[in-house]
mmCIF file of C-alpha atoms (C1' of nucleotides) in Angstrom:
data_model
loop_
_atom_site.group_PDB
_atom_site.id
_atom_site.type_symbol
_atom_site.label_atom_id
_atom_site.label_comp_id
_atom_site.label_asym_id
_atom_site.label_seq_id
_atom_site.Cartn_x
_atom_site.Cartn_y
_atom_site.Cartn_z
ATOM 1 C CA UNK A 773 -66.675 -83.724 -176.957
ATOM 2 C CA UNK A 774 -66.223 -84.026 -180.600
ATOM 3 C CA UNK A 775 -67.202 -81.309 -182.702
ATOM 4 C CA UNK A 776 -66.429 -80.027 -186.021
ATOM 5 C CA UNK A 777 -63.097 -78.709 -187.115
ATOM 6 C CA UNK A 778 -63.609 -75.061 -188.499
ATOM 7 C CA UNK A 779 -62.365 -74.264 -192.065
ATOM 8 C CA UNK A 780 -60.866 -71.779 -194.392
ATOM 9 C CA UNK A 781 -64.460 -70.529 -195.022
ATOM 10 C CA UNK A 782 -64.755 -69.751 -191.338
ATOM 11 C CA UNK A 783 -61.853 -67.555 -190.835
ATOM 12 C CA UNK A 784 -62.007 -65.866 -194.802
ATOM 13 C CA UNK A 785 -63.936 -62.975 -193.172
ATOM 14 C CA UNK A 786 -63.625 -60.063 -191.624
ATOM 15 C CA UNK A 787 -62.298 -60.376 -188.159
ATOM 16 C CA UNK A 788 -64.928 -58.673 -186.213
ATOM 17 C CA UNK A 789 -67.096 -61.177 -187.249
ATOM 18 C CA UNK A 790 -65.068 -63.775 -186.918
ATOM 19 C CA UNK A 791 -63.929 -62.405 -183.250
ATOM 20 C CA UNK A 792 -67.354 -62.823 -182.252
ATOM 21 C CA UNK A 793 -67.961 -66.388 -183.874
ATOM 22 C CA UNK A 794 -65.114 -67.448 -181.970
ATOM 23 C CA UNK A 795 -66.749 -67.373 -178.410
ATOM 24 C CA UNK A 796 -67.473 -70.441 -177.065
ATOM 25 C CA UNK A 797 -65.561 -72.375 -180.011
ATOM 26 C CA UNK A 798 -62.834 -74.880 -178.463
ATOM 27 C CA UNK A 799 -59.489 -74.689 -178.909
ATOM 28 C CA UNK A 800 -57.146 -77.433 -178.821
ATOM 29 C CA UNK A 801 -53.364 -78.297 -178.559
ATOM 30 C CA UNK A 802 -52.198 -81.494 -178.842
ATOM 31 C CA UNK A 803 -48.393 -81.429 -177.714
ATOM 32 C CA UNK A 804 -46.226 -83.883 -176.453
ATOM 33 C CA UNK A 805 -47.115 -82.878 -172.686
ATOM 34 C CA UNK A 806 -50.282 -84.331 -173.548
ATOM 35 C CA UNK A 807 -53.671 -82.464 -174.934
ATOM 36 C CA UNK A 808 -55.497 -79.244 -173.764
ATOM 37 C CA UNK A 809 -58.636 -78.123 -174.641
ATOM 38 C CA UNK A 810 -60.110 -74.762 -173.440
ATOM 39 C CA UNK A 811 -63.651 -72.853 -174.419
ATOM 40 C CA UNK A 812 -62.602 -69.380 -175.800
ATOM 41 C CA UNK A 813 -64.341 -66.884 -173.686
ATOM 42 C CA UNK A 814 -62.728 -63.386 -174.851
ATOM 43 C CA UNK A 815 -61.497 -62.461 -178.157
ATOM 44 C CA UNK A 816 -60.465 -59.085 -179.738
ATOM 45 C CA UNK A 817 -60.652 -57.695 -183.280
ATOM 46 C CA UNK A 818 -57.349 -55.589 -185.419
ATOM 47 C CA UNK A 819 -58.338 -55.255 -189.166
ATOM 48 C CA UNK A 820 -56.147 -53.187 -191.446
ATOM 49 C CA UNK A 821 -53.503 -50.771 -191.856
ATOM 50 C CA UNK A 822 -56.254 -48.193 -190.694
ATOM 51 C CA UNK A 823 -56.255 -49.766 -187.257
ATOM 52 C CA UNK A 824 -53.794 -47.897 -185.455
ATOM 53 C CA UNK A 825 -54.020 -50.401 -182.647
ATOM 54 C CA UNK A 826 -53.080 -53.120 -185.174
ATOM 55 C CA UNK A 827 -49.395 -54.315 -185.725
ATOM 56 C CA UNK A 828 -50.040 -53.623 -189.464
ATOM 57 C CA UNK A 829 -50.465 -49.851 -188.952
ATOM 58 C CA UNK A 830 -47.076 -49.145 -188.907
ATOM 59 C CA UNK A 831 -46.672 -51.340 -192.568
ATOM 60 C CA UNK A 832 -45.498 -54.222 -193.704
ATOM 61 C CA UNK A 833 -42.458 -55.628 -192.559
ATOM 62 C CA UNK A 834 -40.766 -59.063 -191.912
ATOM 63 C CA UNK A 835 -42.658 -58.949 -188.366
ATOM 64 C CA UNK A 836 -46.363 -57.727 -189.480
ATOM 65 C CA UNK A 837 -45.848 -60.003 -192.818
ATOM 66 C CA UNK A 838 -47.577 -62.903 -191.422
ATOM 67 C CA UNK A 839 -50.564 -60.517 -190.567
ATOM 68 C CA UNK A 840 -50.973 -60.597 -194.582
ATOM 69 C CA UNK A 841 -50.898 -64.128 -195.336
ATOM 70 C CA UNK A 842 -53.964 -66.809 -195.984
ATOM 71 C CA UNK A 843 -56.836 -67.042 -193.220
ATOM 72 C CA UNK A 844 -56.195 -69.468 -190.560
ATOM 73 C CA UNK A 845 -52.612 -68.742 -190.413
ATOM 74 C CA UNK A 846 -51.397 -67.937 -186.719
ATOM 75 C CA UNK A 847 -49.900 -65.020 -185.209
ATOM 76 C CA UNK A 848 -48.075 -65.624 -182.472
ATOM 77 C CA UNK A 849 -45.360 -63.119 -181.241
ATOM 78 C CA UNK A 850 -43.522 -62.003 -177.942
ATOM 79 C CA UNK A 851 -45.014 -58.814 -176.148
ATOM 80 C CA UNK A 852 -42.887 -56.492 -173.525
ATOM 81 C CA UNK A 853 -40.226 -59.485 -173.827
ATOM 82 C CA UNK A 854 -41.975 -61.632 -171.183
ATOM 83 C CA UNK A 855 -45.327 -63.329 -172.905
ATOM 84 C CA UNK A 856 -46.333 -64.706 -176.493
ATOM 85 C CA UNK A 857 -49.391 -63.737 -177.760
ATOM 86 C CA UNK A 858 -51.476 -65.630 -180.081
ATOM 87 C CA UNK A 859 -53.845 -64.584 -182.864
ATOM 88 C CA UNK A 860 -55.603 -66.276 -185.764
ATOM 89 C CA UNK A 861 -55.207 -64.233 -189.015
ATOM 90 C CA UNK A 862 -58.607 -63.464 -190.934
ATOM 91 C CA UNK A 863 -60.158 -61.829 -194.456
ATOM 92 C CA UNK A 864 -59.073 -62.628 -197.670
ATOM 93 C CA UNK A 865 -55.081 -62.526 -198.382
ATOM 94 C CA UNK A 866 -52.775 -59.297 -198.747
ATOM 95 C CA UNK A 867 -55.449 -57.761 -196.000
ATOM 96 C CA UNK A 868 -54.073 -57.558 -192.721
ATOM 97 C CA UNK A 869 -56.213 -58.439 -189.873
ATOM 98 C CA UNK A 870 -56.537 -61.006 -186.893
ATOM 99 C CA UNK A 871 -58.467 -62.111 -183.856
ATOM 100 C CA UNK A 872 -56.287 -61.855 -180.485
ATOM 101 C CA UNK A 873 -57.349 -64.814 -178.108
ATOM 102 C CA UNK A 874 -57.752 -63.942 -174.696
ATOM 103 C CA UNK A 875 -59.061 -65.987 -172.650
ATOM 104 C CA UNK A 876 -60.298 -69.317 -172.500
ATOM 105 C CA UNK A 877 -62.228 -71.862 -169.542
ATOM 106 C CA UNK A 878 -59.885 -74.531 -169.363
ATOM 107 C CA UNK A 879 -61.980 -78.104 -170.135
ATOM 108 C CA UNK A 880 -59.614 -80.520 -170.524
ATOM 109 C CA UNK A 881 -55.939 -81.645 -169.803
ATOM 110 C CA UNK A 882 -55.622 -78.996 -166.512
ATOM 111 C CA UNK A 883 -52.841 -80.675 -165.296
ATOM 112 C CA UNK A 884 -50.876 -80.065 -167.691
ATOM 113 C CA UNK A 885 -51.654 -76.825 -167.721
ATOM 114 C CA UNK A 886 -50.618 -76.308 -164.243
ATOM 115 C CA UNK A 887 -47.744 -77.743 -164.969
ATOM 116 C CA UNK A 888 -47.022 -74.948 -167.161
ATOM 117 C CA UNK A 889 -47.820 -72.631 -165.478
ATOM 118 C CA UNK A 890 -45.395 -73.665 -162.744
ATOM 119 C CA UNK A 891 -42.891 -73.970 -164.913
ATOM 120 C CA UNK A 892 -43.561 -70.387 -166.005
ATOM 121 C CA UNK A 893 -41.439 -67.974 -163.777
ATOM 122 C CA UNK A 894 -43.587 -65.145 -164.417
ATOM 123 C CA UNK A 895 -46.815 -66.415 -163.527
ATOM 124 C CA UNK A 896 -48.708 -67.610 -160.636
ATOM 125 C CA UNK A 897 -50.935 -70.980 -160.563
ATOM 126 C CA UNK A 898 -54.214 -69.180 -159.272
ATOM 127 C CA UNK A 899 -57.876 -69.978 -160.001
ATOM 128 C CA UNK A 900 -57.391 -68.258 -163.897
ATOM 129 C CA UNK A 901 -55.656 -71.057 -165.920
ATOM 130 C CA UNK A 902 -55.559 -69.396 -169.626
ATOM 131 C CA UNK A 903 -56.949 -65.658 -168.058
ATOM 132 C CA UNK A 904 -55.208 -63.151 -170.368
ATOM 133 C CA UNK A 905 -53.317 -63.454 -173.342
ATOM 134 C CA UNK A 906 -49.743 -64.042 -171.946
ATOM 135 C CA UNK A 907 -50.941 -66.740 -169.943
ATOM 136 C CA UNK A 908 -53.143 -68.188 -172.096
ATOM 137 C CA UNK A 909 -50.503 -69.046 -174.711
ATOM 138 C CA UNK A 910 -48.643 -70.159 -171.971
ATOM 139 C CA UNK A 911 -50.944 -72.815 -170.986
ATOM 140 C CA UNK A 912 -51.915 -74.464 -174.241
ATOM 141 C CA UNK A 913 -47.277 -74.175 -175.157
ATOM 142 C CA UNK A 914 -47.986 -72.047 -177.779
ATOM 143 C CA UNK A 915 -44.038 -70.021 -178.489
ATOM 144 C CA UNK A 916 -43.116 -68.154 -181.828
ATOM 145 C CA UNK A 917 -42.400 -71.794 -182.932
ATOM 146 C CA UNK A 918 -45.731 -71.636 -183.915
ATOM 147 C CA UNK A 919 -45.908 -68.661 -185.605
ATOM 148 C CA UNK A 920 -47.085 -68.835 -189.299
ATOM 149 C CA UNK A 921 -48.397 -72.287 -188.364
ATOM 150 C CA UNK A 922 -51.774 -72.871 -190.701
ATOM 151 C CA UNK A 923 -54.210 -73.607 -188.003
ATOM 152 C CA UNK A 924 -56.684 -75.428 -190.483
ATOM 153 C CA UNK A 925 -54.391 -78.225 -191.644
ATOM 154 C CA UNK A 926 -52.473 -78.647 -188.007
ATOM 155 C CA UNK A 927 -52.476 -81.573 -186.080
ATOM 156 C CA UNK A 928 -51.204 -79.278 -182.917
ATOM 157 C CA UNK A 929 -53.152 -76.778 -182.948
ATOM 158 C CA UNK A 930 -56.603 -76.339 -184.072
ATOM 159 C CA UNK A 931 -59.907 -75.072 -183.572
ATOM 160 C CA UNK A 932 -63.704 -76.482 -183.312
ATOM 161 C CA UNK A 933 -67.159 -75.569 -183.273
ATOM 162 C CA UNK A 934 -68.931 -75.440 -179.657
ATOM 163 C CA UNK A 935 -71.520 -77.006 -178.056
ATOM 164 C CA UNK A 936 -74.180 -74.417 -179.178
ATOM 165 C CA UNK A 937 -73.490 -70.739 -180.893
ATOM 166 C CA UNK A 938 -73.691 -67.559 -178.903
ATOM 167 C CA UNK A 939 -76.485 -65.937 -179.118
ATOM 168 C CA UNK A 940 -75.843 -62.019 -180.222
ATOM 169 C CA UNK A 941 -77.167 -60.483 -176.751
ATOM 170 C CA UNK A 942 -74.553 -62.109 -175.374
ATOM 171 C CA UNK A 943 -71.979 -61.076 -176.586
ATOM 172 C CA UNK A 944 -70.415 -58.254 -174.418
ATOM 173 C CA UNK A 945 -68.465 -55.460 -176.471
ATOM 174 C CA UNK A 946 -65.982 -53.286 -175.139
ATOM 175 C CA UNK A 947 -62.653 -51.217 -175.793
ATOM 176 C CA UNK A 948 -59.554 -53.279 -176.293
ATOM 177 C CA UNK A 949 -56.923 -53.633 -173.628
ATOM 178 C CA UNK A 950 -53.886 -51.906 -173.559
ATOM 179 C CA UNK A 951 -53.949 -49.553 -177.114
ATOM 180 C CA UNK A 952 -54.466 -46.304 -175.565
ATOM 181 C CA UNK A 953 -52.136 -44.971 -177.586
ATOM 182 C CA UNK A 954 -53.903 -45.964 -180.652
ATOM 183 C CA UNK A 955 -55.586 -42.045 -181.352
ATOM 184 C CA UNK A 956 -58.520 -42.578 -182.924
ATOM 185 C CA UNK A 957 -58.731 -46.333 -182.883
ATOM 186 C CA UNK A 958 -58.529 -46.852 -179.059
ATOM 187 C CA UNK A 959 -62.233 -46.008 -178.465
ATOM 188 C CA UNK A 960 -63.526 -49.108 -180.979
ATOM 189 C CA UNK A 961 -65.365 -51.749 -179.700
ATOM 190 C CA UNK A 962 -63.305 -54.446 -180.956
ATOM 191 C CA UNK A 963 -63.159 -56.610 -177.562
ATOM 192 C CA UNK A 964 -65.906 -59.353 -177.511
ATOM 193 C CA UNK A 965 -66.505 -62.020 -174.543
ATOM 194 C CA UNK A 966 -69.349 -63.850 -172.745
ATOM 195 C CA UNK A 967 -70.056 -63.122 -169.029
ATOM 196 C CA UNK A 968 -67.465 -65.788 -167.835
ATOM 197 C CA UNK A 969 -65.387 -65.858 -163.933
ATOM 198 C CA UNK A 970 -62.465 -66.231 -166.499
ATOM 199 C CA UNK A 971 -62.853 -62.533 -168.189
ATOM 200 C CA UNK A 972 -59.542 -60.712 -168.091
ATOM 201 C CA UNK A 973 -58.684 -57.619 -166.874
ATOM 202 C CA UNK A 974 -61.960 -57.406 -164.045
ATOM 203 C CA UNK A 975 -62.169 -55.474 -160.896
ATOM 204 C "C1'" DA B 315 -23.985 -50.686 -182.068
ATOM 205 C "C1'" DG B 316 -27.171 -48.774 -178.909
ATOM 206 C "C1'" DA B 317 -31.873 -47.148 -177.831
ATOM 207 C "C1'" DT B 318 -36.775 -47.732 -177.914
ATOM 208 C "C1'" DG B 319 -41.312 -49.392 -177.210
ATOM 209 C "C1'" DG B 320 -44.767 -52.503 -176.490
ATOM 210 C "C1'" DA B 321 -52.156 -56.318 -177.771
ATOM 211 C "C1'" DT B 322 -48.931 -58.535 -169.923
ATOM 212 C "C1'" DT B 323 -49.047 -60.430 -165.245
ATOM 213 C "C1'" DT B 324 -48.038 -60.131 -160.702
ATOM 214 C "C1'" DT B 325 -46.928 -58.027 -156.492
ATOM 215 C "C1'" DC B 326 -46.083 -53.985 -153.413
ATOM 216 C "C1'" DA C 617 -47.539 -47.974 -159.192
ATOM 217 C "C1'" DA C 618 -43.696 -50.643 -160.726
ATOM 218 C "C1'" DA C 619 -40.937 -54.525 -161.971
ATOM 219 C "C1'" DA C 620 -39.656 -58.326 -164.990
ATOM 220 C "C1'" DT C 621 -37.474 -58.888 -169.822
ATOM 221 C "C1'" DC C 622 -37.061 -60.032 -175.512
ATOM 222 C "C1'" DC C 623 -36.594 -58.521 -180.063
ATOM 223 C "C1'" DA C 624 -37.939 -55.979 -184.355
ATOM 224 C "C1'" DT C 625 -37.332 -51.616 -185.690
ATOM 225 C "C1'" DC C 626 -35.472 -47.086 -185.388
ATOM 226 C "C1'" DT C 627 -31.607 -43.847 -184.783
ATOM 227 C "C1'" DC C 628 -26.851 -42.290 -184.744
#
DNA sequence: AGATGGATTTTC
DNA sequence: AAAATCCATCTC
């Protein structure tokens, strides 16, 4: 499947659009272990300083910096010292805001994945390849390395249109995982995804 | 220099 | 319900 690559214009927005224009868009690395592909499935939204869920409420410093920078740049950093996390920084620059990736359908290069997963002493090869946000960096090798990587103009990373575009009934909206101590911002319906086996976080 | 607190995943 | 485990930031 060759699609489109998506553009500066794409991600210069605000990021709850661009969290929900980001289901069923393909993701791609191309490492040395050979290329993965995977159909994003879950996203969630943090926009500004206001967003006490967002790494950015709590200012800007040499960590949340990158949160500030052009659209398209990546995110990526460690969470509770076991997983990396990866987001895709939105809107125009100097306002911070990003889509966290969650989960995607693996479509291509699922043996390497496995691979990686194996490798991966804190997770478990089950039927959920790139379920969650922790593993799903680990399956495509994303590590800080990649942090402040420009996802436009990168040959290892990028993104693409899908097949079709969601339609806007479909898109499911819920609270975001795991920012219960966000006060007044935990209760937003910043989590987006498309009825999927792959969802994370399901009973 | 030491303590703290997470945008998680898995297993008990 | 609890463990595994890194690092930026906060506190003394």
């Amino acid at each position: 499947m060759k699609t489109k690559r998506l553009g500066y214009d794409f991600f210069n927005r605000t990021s709850l659009v661009v969290a929900q224009d980001l289901l069923n868009c393909i993701i791609t690395s191309d490492l040395p272990e050979g290329k993965v592909t995977g159909k994003i499935i879950e996203t969630e939204s943090y926009s500004g300083e206001d967003d006490l869920a967002c790494h950015a409420s709590r200012g800007r410093t040499k960590k949340t910096e990158t949160l500030y920078r052009r659209a398209g740049t990546l995110y990526v950093y460690l969470n509770y010292g076991l997983f990396y996390l990866l987001n895709i920084v939105c809107d125009k620059k100097d306002f911070p805001s990003a889509v966290l990736i969650r989960s995607l359908e693996i479509i291509e290069g699922e043996e390497i994945v496995k691979k990686r997963i194996i490798n991966n002493p804190h997770l478990k090869l089950n039927q959920h390849l790139a379920t969650g946000p922790g593993k799903l960096c680990a399956a495509l090798g994303i590590t800080k390395d990649y942090n402040n990587l420009d996802i436009i103009t990168s040959k290892k990373i990028y993104l693409s249109e899908g097949g079709t575009k969601i339609k806007q009934s479909d898109i499911i909206k819920s609270k975001r995982i795991g920012v219960d101590y966000a006060g007044e911002s935990k209760d937003n319906l910043w989590r987006f995804y498309i009825e999927n086996e792959h969802i994370s976080k399901k009973k």
